[in-house]
């Protein structure tokens, strides 16, 4: 596994680029397809991790992203569970639910996951950009820190203590957020950007969250929220008899059973 993939050379031929940013697809192939419709003119699609787990169609999601020739992703905790095992049940993930996900994923797709880097770095106009799933416990370790659900800019600097890039773009916390230190003239201007989960609608039923990163004379992030019909995904959980489906349908998709 590669720790850091540097893609700066991808941005040498034009004066401007647009990157589609998706994250936490979590086995929701419908959300992935819907987001890609809005991002079809982007130069690259970048996922911030957790393509798999929680939802019913992890293998379908991996099949789909592997057909995209301008796609990059980083390793999320659910990819780490697939590669290195999962022993401590979470509210969103029971042991039998994890086994359901593991059993659904083809050997070819497991090989693909093995080659996902922990971080993607690039530079644009002398600004450094780091893409990763979340703050890690130790720099060389794959485990992530506990999510801070209500952070401040200062807290994010503390959490991402191993990273000093100008732009930190991350996911894992499914509600999006944006923090910068615009008013602090003593420090360099830094940004922490989380588009919010594309594939887990909670807290808003049928909501799709993603974004676009514009690279031109400046760097700008556009948050995008769209409504879609996630009932097919809920139906797939029932049809596949996915373990823990009642909790996922109710808490993560906001459907009443
Ligand atoms: Fe995550």
PDB file of C-alpha atoms and ligand atoms in Angstrom:
ATOM      1  CA  UNK A   1       0.000   0.000   0.000  1.00  0.00           C
ATOM      2  CA  UNK A   2       1.189   3.450  -0.902  1.00  0.00           C
ATOM      3  CA  UNK A   3       1.002   6.047   1.878  1.00  0.00           C
ATOM      4  CA  UNK A   4       0.935   9.137  -0.347  1.00  0.00           C
ATOM      5  CA  UNK A   5       0.059   9.446  -4.021  1.00  0.00           C
ATOM      6  CA  UNK A   6       1.246  12.746  -5.478  1.00  0.00           C
ATOM      7  CA  UNK A   7      -0.774  13.815  -8.539  1.00  0.00           C
ATOM      8  CA  UNK A   8       0.684  17.305  -9.093  1.00  0.00           C
ATOM      9  CA  UNK A   9       1.774  16.277 -12.598  1.00  0.00           C
ATOM     10  CA  UNK A  10      -1.890  15.814 -13.559  1.00  0.00           C
ATOM     11  CA  UNK A  11      -2.308  19.593 -13.401  1.00  0.00           C
ATOM     12  CA  UNK A  12       0.417  20.799 -15.745  1.00  0.00           C
ATOM     13  CA  UNK A  13      -1.370  21.146 -19.083  1.00  0.00           C
ATOM     14  CA  UNK A  14      -4.165  23.664 -18.539  1.00  0.00           C
ATOM     15  CA  UNK A  15      -4.826  26.976 -16.759  1.00  0.00           C
ATOM     16  CA  UNK A  16      -7.846  25.637 -14.942  1.00  0.00           C
ATOM     17  CA  UNK A  17      -9.273  22.354 -13.722  1.00  0.00           C
ATOM     18  CA  UNK A  18     -12.470  21.245 -11.996  1.00  0.00           C
ATOM     19  CA  UNK A  19     -12.395  18.297  -9.609  1.00  0.00           C
ATOM     20  CA  UNK A  20     -15.545  16.476  -8.565  1.00  0.00           C
ATOM     21  CA  UNK A  21     -15.274  15.587  -4.876  1.00  0.00           C
ATOM     22  CA  UNK A  22     -17.396  12.765  -3.469  1.00  0.00           C
ATOM     23  CA  UNK A  23     -17.046  10.930  -0.173  1.00  0.00           C
ATOM     24  CA  UNK A  24     -18.496   8.198   2.015  1.00  0.00           C
ATOM     25  CA  UNK A  25     -20.430   6.528  -0.793  1.00  0.00           C
ATOM     26  CA  UNK A  26     -20.853   3.586   1.621  1.00  0.00           C
ATOM     27  CA  UNK A  27     -22.160   0.961  -0.761  1.00  0.00           C
ATOM     28  CA  UNK A  28     -24.833   3.256  -2.222  1.00  0.00           C
ATOM     29  CA  UNK A  29     -24.410   2.789  -5.991  1.00  0.00           C
ATOM     30  CA  UNK A  30     -27.479   4.928  -6.729  1.00  0.00           C
ATOM     31  CA  UNK A  31     -25.961   7.947  -4.933  1.00  0.00           C
ATOM     32  CA  UNK A  32     -22.697   7.407  -6.798  1.00  0.00           C
ATOM     33  CA  UNK A  33     -24.459   7.382 -10.175  1.00  0.00           C
ATOM     34  CA  UNK A  34     -26.536  10.438  -9.278  1.00  0.00           C
ATOM     35  CA  UNK A  35     -23.470  12.433  -8.153  1.00  0.00           C
ATOM     36  CA  UNK A  36     -21.513  11.423 -11.268  1.00  0.00           C
ATOM     37  CA  UNK A  37     -24.302  12.858 -13.446  1.00  0.00           C
ATOM     38  CA  UNK A  38     -23.609  16.290 -11.938  1.00  0.00           C
ATOM     39  CA  UNK A  39     -19.836  15.824 -12.209  1.00  0.00           C
ATOM     40  CA  UNK A  40     -19.559  14.500 -15.755  1.00  0.00           C
ATOM     41  CA  UNK A  41     -17.667  17.565 -17.017  1.00  0.00           C
ATOM     42  CA  UNK A  42     -15.029  17.399 -14.265  1.00  0.00           C
ATOM     43  CA  UNK A  43     -11.402  16.698 -15.157  1.00  0.00           C
ATOM     44  CA  UNK A  44     -11.089  14.261 -12.270  1.00  0.00           C
ATOM     45  CA  UNK A  45     -13.367  12.619  -9.729  1.00  0.00           C
ATOM     46  CA  UNK A  46     -11.805  12.252  -6.294  1.00  0.00           C
ATOM     47  CA  UNK A  47     -13.340  10.181  -3.497  1.00  0.00           C
ATOM     48  CA  UNK A  48     -12.338  10.854   0.110  1.00  0.00           C
ATOM     49  CA  UNK A  49     -12.725   7.213   1.193  1.00  0.00           C
ATOM     50  CA  UNK A  50     -15.356   4.788   2.500  1.00  0.00           C
ATOM     51  CA  UNK A  51     -16.636   3.683  -0.879  1.00  0.00           C
ATOM     52  CA  UNK A  52     -17.854   0.513   0.839  1.00  0.00           C
ATOM     53  CA  UNK A  53     -19.679  -0.649   3.979  1.00  0.00           C
ATOM     54  CA  UNK A  54     -22.982   0.397   5.652  1.00  0.00           C
ATOM     55  CA  UNK A  55     -25.039   0.228   2.416  1.00  0.00           C
ATOM     56  CA  UNK A  56     -25.990  -2.896   0.428  1.00  0.00           C
ATOM     57  CA  UNK A  57     -24.058  -2.529  -2.831  1.00  0.00           C
ATOM     58  CA  UNK A  58     -20.350  -2.184  -2.016  1.00  0.00           C
ATOM     59  CA  UNK A  59     -19.213  -4.489  -4.810  1.00  0.00           C
ATOM     60  CA  UNK A  60     -21.324  -2.616  -7.352  1.00  0.00           C
ATOM     61  CA  UNK A  61     -19.755   0.669  -6.219  1.00  0.00           C
ATOM     62  CA  UNK A  62     -16.238  -0.729  -6.679  1.00  0.00           C
ATOM     63  CA  UNK A  63     -17.165  -2.134 -10.104  1.00  0.00           C
ATOM     64  CA  UNK A  64     -18.481   1.271 -11.131  1.00  0.00           C
ATOM     65  CA  UNK A  65     -15.513   3.402  -9.972  1.00  0.00           C
ATOM     66  CA  UNK A  66     -13.078   1.003 -11.640  1.00  0.00           C
ATOM     67  CA  UNK A  67     -14.661   1.849 -14.991  1.00  0.00           C
ATOM     68  CA  UNK A  68     -13.835   5.566 -14.526  1.00  0.00           C
ATOM     69  CA  UNK A  69     -10.512   6.547 -16.066  1.00  0.00           C
ATOM     70  CA  UNK A  70     -10.210   9.880 -14.227  1.00  0.00           C
ATOM     71  CA  UNK A  71     -10.965   8.544 -10.735  1.00  0.00           C
ATOM     72  CA  UNK A  72      -8.905   8.580  -7.534  1.00  0.00           C
ATOM     73  CA  UNK A  73      -9.763   7.571  -3.997  1.00  0.00           C
ATOM     74  CA  UNK A  74      -8.086   7.358  -0.590  1.00  0.00           C
ATOM     75  CA  UNK A  75      -8.448   4.652   2.038  1.00  0.00           C
ATOM     76  CA  UNK A  76     -11.332   4.981   4.502  1.00  0.00           C
ATOM     77  CA  UNK A  77     -11.902   3.034   7.702  1.00  0.00           C
ATOM     78  CA  UNK A  78     -14.305   0.670   5.902  1.00  0.00           C
ATOM     79  CA  UNK A  79     -11.633  -0.206   3.317  1.00  0.00           C
ATOM     80  CA  UNK A  80      -9.247  -0.787   6.229  1.00  0.00           C
ATOM     81  CA  UNK A  81     -11.781  -3.160   7.846  1.00  0.00           C
ATOM     82  CA  UNK A  82     -11.947  -5.106   4.575  1.00  0.00           C
ATOM     83  CA  UNK A  83      -8.161  -5.433   4.314  1.00  0.00           C
ATOM     84  CA  UNK A  84      -7.181  -5.866   7.954  1.00  0.00           C
ATOM     85  CA  UNK A  85     -10.291  -7.186   9.731  1.00  0.00           C
ATOM     86  CA  UNK A  86     -12.974  -5.786  11.967  1.00  0.00           C
ATOM     87  CA  UNK A  87     -13.438  -6.898  15.578  1.00  0.00           C
ATOM     88  CA  UNK A  88     -15.213  -4.089  17.427  1.00  0.00           C
ATOM     89  CA  UNK A  89     -18.863  -3.697  16.417  1.00  0.00           C
ATOM     90  CA  UNK A  90     -20.110  -0.143  15.876  1.00  0.00           C
ATOM     91  CA  UNK A  91     -23.698   1.106  15.870  1.00  0.00           C
ATOM     92  CA  UNK A  92     -23.470   1.440  12.079  1.00  0.00           C
ATOM     93  CA  UNK A  93     -21.707  -1.860  11.612  1.00  0.00           C
ATOM     94  CA  UNK A  94     -22.286  -5.213  13.258  1.00  0.00           C
ATOM     95  CA  UNK A  95     -19.923  -8.155  12.784  1.00  0.00           C
ATOM     96  CA  UNK A  96     -22.384 -10.016  10.546  1.00  0.00           C
ATOM     97  CA  UNK A  97     -23.010  -6.863   8.509  1.00  0.00           C
ATOM     98  CA  UNK A  98     -19.257  -6.528   7.951  1.00  0.00           C
ATOM     99  CA  UNK A  99     -19.138 -10.195   6.877  1.00  0.00           C
ATOM    100  CA  UNK A 100     -21.995  -9.496   4.440  1.00  0.00           C
ATOM    101  CA  UNK A 101     -19.917  -6.682   2.881  1.00  0.00           C
ATOM    102  CA  UNK A 102     -16.719  -8.754   2.785  1.00  0.00           C
ATOM    103  CA  UNK A 103     -18.481 -11.741   1.214  1.00  0.00           C
ATOM    104  CA  UNK A 104     -20.025  -9.505  -1.445  1.00  0.00           C
ATOM    105  CA  UNK A 105     -16.720  -8.080  -2.702  1.00  0.00           C
ATOM    106  CA  UNK A 106     -14.975  -9.873  -5.566  1.00  0.00           C
ATOM    107  CA  UNK A 107     -11.315 -10.877  -5.384  1.00  0.00           C
ATOM    108  CA  UNK A 108     -10.546  -8.415  -8.184  1.00  0.00           C
ATOM    109  CA  UNK A 109     -12.119  -5.586  -6.212  1.00  0.00           C
ATOM    110  CA  UNK A 110     -10.213  -6.610  -3.054  1.00  0.00           C
ATOM    111  CA  UNK A 111      -6.995  -6.317  -5.083  1.00  0.00           C
ATOM    112  CA  UNK A 112      -8.116  -2.841  -6.192  1.00  0.00           C
ATOM    113  CA  UNK A 113      -8.720  -1.823  -2.554  1.00  0.00           C
ATOM    114  CA  UNK A 114      -5.232  -3.068  -1.569  1.00  0.00           C
ATOM    115  CA  UNK A 115      -3.707  -0.447  -3.847  1.00  0.00           C
ATOM    116  CA  UNK A 116      -5.667   2.558  -2.536  1.00  0.00           C
ATOM    117  CA  UNK A 117      -3.322   5.170  -0.988  1.00  0.00           C
ATOM    118  CA  UNK A 118      -3.843   6.728   2.432  1.00  0.00           C
ATOM    119  CA  UNK A 119      -3.482  10.259   1.083  1.00  0.00           C
ATOM    120  CA  UNK A 120      -3.434  12.159  -2.201  1.00  0.00           C
ATOM    121  CA  UNK A 121      -1.331  15.305  -2.435  1.00  0.00           C
ATOM    122  CA  UNK A 122      -0.992  17.938  -5.105  1.00  0.00           C
ATOM    123  CA  UNK A 123       0.046  21.540  -5.579  1.00  0.00           C
ATOM    124  CA  UNK A 124      -1.692  24.329  -7.441  1.00  0.00           C
ATOM    125  CA  UNK A 125      -0.342  27.909  -7.697  1.00  0.00           C
ATOM    126  CA  UNK A 126       2.099  27.242  -4.838  1.00  0.00           C
ATOM    127  CA  UNK A 127      -0.710  26.038  -2.554  1.00  0.00           C
ATOM    128  CA  UNK A 128      -0.572  22.538  -1.114  1.00  0.00           C
ATOM    129  CA  UNK A 129      -3.640  20.320  -1.038  1.00  0.00           C
ATOM    130  CA  UNK A 130      -4.019  17.126   1.002  1.00  0.00           C
ATOM    131  CA  UNK A 131      -6.869  14.696   0.456  1.00  0.00           C
ATOM    132  CA  UNK A 132      -7.491  12.068   3.125  1.00  0.00           C
ATOM    133  CA  UNK A 133     -10.381  10.315   4.864  1.00  0.00           C
ATOM    134  CA  UNK A 134      -9.826  11.816   8.330  1.00  0.00           C
ATOM    135  CA  UNK A 135      -7.146  12.679  10.898  1.00  0.00           C
ATOM    136  CA  UNK A 136      -5.067   9.647  11.818  1.00  0.00           C
ATOM    137  CA  UNK A 137      -3.914   8.597  15.287  1.00  0.00           C
ATOM    138  CA  UNK A 138      -0.284   8.418  14.208  1.00  0.00           C
ATOM    139  CA  UNK A 139       1.135   9.567  10.918  1.00  0.00           C
ATOM    140  CA  UNK A 140       2.196   6.135   9.729  1.00  0.00           C
ATOM    141  CA  UNK A 141      -0.845   4.370  11.193  1.00  0.00           C
ATOM    142  CA  UNK A 142      -4.033   3.636   9.285  1.00  0.00           C
ATOM    143  CA  UNK A 143      -6.438   4.046  12.194  1.00  0.00           C
ATOM    144  CA  UNK A 144      -8.373   7.299  12.390  1.00  0.00           C
ATOM    145  CA  UNK A 145      -9.038   9.489  15.414  1.00  0.00           C
ATOM    146  CA  UNK A 146     -12.560   9.641  16.849  1.00  0.00           C
ATOM    147  CA  UNK A 147     -14.780  11.985  14.865  1.00  0.00           C
ATOM    148  CA  UNK A 148     -15.263  15.443  16.364  1.00  0.00           C
ATOM    149  CA  UNK A 149     -18.846  16.193  15.343  1.00  0.00           C
ATOM    150  CA  UNK A 150     -18.707  19.879  16.204  1.00  0.00           C
ATOM    151  CA  UNK A 151     -15.180  21.101  15.535  1.00  0.00           C
ATOM    152  CA  UNK A 152     -13.710  24.594  15.259  1.00  0.00           C
ATOM    153  CA  UNK A 153     -10.820  25.692  13.052  1.00  0.00           C
ATOM    154  CA  UNK A 154      -8.452  25.436  16.046  1.00  0.00           C
ATOM    155  CA  UNK A 155      -9.716  21.942  16.896  1.00  0.00           C
ATOM    156  CA  UNK A 156      -9.176  20.790  13.317  1.00  0.00           C
ATOM    157  CA  UNK A 157      -5.581  22.067  13.400  1.00  0.00           C
ATOM    158  CA  UNK A 158      -5.105  19.960  16.559  1.00  0.00           C
ATOM    159  CA  UNK A 159      -6.813  16.886  15.078  1.00  0.00           C
ATOM    160  CA  UNK A 160      -4.854  17.020  11.810  1.00  0.00           C
ATOM    161  CA  UNK A 161      -1.600  17.501  13.708  1.00  0.00           C
ATOM    162  CA  UNK A 162       0.491  15.616  11.129  1.00  0.00           C
ATOM    163  CA  UNK A 163      -0.672  17.765   8.230  1.00  0.00           C
ATOM    164  CA  UNK A 164       0.302  21.348   7.442  1.00  0.00           C
ATOM    165  CA  UNK A 165      -1.063  21.722   3.900  1.00  0.00           C
ATOM    166  CA  UNK A 166      -2.972  24.859   2.898  1.00  0.00           C
ATOM    167  CA  UNK A 167      -6.082  22.829   2.028  1.00  0.00           C
ATOM    168  CA  UNK A 168      -7.155  19.725   3.958  1.00  0.00           C
ATOM    169  CA  UNK A 169     -10.055  18.007   2.201  1.00  0.00           C
ATOM    170  CA  UNK A 170     -11.586  15.149   4.174  1.00  0.00           C
ATOM    171  CA  UNK A 171     -14.754  13.143   4.837  1.00  0.00           C
ATOM    172  CA  UNK A 172     -15.774  10.517   7.458  1.00  0.00           C
ATOM    173  CA  UNK A 173     -18.049  12.965   9.355  1.00  0.00           C
ATOM    174  CA  UNK A 174     -21.175  12.681   7.178  1.00  0.00           C
ATOM    175  CA  UNK A 175     -22.353  16.262   7.687  1.00  0.00           C
ATOM    176  CA  UNK A 176     -20.333  18.726   5.622  1.00  0.00           C
ATOM    177  CA  UNK A 177     -18.334  21.638   7.032  1.00  0.00           C
ATOM    178  CA  UNK A 178     -15.967  24.428   6.046  1.00  0.00           C
ATOM    179  CA  UNK A 179     -13.439  26.139   8.305  1.00  0.00           C
ATOM    180  CA  UNK A 180     -10.672  28.606   7.608  1.00  0.00           C
ATOM    181  CA  UNK A 181      -8.605  31.165   9.486  1.00  0.00           C
ATOM    182  CA  UNK A 182      -9.300  34.066   7.182  1.00  0.00           C
ATOM    183  CA  UNK A 183      -9.135  36.656   9.947  1.00  0.00           C
ATOM    184  CA  UNK A 184      -5.878  35.462  11.475  1.00  0.00           C
ATOM    185  CA  UNK A 185      -3.270  37.614   9.738  1.00  0.00           C
ATOM    186  CA  UNK A 186      -0.415  36.089  11.730  1.00  0.00           C
ATOM    187  CA  UNK A 187      -0.867  32.672  10.194  1.00  0.00           C
ATOM    188  CA  UNK A 188      -0.970  31.429   6.642  1.00  0.00           C
ATOM    189  CA  UNK A 189      -4.482  31.084   5.323  1.00  0.00           C
ATOM    190  CA  UNK A 190      -5.584  27.463   5.675  1.00  0.00           C
ATOM    191  CA  UNK A 191      -8.833  25.639   4.857  1.00  0.00           C
ATOM    192  CA  UNK A 192     -10.519  22.481   6.176  1.00  0.00           C
ATOM    193  CA  UNK A 193     -13.214  21.273   3.794  1.00  0.00           C
ATOM    194  CA  UNK A 194     -15.621  18.348   4.216  1.00  0.00           C
ATOM    195  CA  UNK A 195     -18.343  18.044   1.521  1.00  0.00           C
ATOM    196  CA  UNK A 196     -20.453  15.674   3.678  1.00  0.00           C
ATOM    197  CA  UNK A 197     -21.422  12.111   2.805  1.00  0.00           C
ATOM    198  CA  UNK A 198     -22.576  11.442  -0.741  1.00  0.00           C
ATOM    199  CA  UNK A 199     -23.997   7.997   0.026  1.00  0.00           C
ATOM    200  CA  UNK A 200     -25.440   8.262   3.557  1.00  0.00           C
ATOM    201  CA  UNK A 201     -28.382  10.719   3.360  1.00  0.00           C
ATOM    202  CA  UNK A 202     -28.754  11.237   7.143  1.00  0.00           C
ATOM    203  CA  UNK A 203     -29.541  13.778   8.563  1.00  0.00           C
ATOM    204  CA  UNK A 204     -31.727  14.655   5.528  1.00  0.00           C
ATOM    205  CA  UNK A 205     -33.738  11.918   3.787  1.00  0.00           C
ATOM    206  CA  UNK A 206     -32.796  11.480   0.109  1.00  0.00           C
ATOM    207  CA  UNK A 207     -30.030  14.098   0.232  1.00  0.00           C
ATOM    208  CA  UNK A 208     -26.873  13.737  -1.825  1.00  0.00           C
ATOM    209  CA  UNK A 209     -23.840  15.789  -0.706  1.00  0.00           C
ATOM    210  CA  UNK A 210     -20.701  16.354  -2.766  1.00  0.00           C
ATOM    211  CA  UNK A 211     -18.754  19.241  -4.264  1.00  0.00           C
ATOM    212  CA  UNK A 212     -16.517  20.733  -6.899  1.00  0.00           C
ATOM    213  CA  UNK A 213     -13.019  22.058  -6.373  1.00  0.00           C
ATOM    214  CA  UNK A 214     -12.168  24.765  -8.908  1.00  0.00           C
ATOM    215  CA  UNK A 215      -8.510  25.342  -9.661  1.00  0.00           C
ATOM    216  CA  UNK A 216      -7.828  28.496 -11.675  1.00  0.00           C
ATOM    217  CA  UNK A 217      -6.283  31.806 -10.606  1.00  0.00           C
ATOM    218  CA  UNK A 218      -7.600  30.882  -7.161  1.00  0.00           C
ATOM    219  CA  UNK A 219      -8.857  27.716  -5.451  1.00  0.00           C
ATOM    220  CA  UNK A 220     -12.568  27.534  -4.625  1.00  0.00           C
ATOM    221  CA  UNK A 221     -14.858  24.834  -3.271  1.00  0.00           C
ATOM    222  CA  UNK A 222     -18.542  24.617  -4.177  1.00  0.00           C
ATOM    223  CA  UNK A 223     -20.761  22.589  -1.834  1.00  0.00           C
ATOM    224  CA  UNK A 224     -23.552  20.807  -3.717  1.00  0.00           C
ATOM    225  CA  UNK A 225     -26.679  19.287  -2.123  1.00  0.00           C
ATOM    226  CA  UNK A 226     -29.224  17.504  -4.322  1.00  0.00           C
ATOM    227  CA  UNK A 227     -32.325  15.453  -3.703  1.00  0.00           C
ATOM    228  CA  UNK A 228     -32.674  11.970  -5.206  1.00  0.00           C
ATOM    229  CA  UNK A 229     -34.757   8.861  -4.637  1.00  0.00           C
ATOM    230  CA  UNK A 230     -32.850   6.433  -2.394  1.00  0.00           C
ATOM    231  CA  UNK A 231     -35.755   3.988  -2.074  1.00  0.00           C
ATOM    232  CA  UNK A 232     -34.062   1.500  -4.471  1.00  0.00           C
ATOM    233  CA  UNK A 233     -31.113   1.282  -2.080  1.00  0.00           C
ATOM    234  CA  UNK A 234     -33.411   0.746   0.898  1.00  0.00           C
ATOM    235  CA  UNK A 235     -35.184  -1.970  -1.107  1.00  0.00           C
ATOM    236  CA  UNK A 236     -31.825  -3.624  -1.915  1.00  0.00           C
ATOM    237  CA  UNK A 237     -31.053  -3.875   1.826  1.00  0.00           C
ATOM    238  CA  UNK A 238     -34.369  -5.664   2.346  1.00  0.00           C
ATOM    239  CA  UNK A 239     -34.066  -7.871  -0.770  1.00  0.00           C
ATOM    240  CA  UNK A 240     -30.509  -8.902   0.144  1.00  0.00           C
ATOM    241  CA  UNK A 241     -31.560  -9.394   3.785  1.00  0.00           C
ATOM    242  CA  UNK A 242     -28.586  -7.287   4.879  1.00  0.00           C
ATOM    243  CA  UNK A 243     -27.755  -7.720   8.585  1.00  0.00           C
ATOM    244  CA  UNK A 244     -28.505  -4.607  10.688  1.00  0.00           C
ATOM    245  CA  UNK A 245     -30.711  -3.305   7.846  1.00  0.00           C
ATOM    246  CA  UNK A 246     -33.428  -1.996  10.193  1.00  0.00           C
ATOM    247  CA  UNK A 247     -31.010   0.367  11.936  1.00  0.00           C
ATOM    248  CA  UNK A 248     -29.328   1.486   8.699  1.00  0.00           C
ATOM    249  CA  UNK A 249     -32.658   2.144   6.957  1.00  0.00           C
ATOM    250  CA  UNK A 250     -33.987   4.120   9.911  1.00  0.00           C
ATOM    251  CA  UNK A 251     -30.883   5.977  11.131  1.00  0.00           C
ATOM    252  CA  UNK A 252     -28.831   6.404   7.957  1.00  0.00           C
ATOM    253  CA  UNK A 253     -31.569   6.699   5.310  1.00  0.00           C
ATOM    254  CA  UNK A 254     -34.318   8.215   7.479  1.00  0.00           C
ATOM    255  CA  UNK A 255     -36.972   5.816   6.143  1.00  0.00           C
ATOM    256  CA  UNK A 256     -39.578   4.487   8.560  1.00  0.00           C
ATOM    257  CA  UNK A 257     -40.140   0.752   8.405  1.00  0.00           C
TER     258      UNK A 257
HETATM  259 FE1  LIG B   1     -15.386   6.801   7.500  1.00  0.00          FE
END
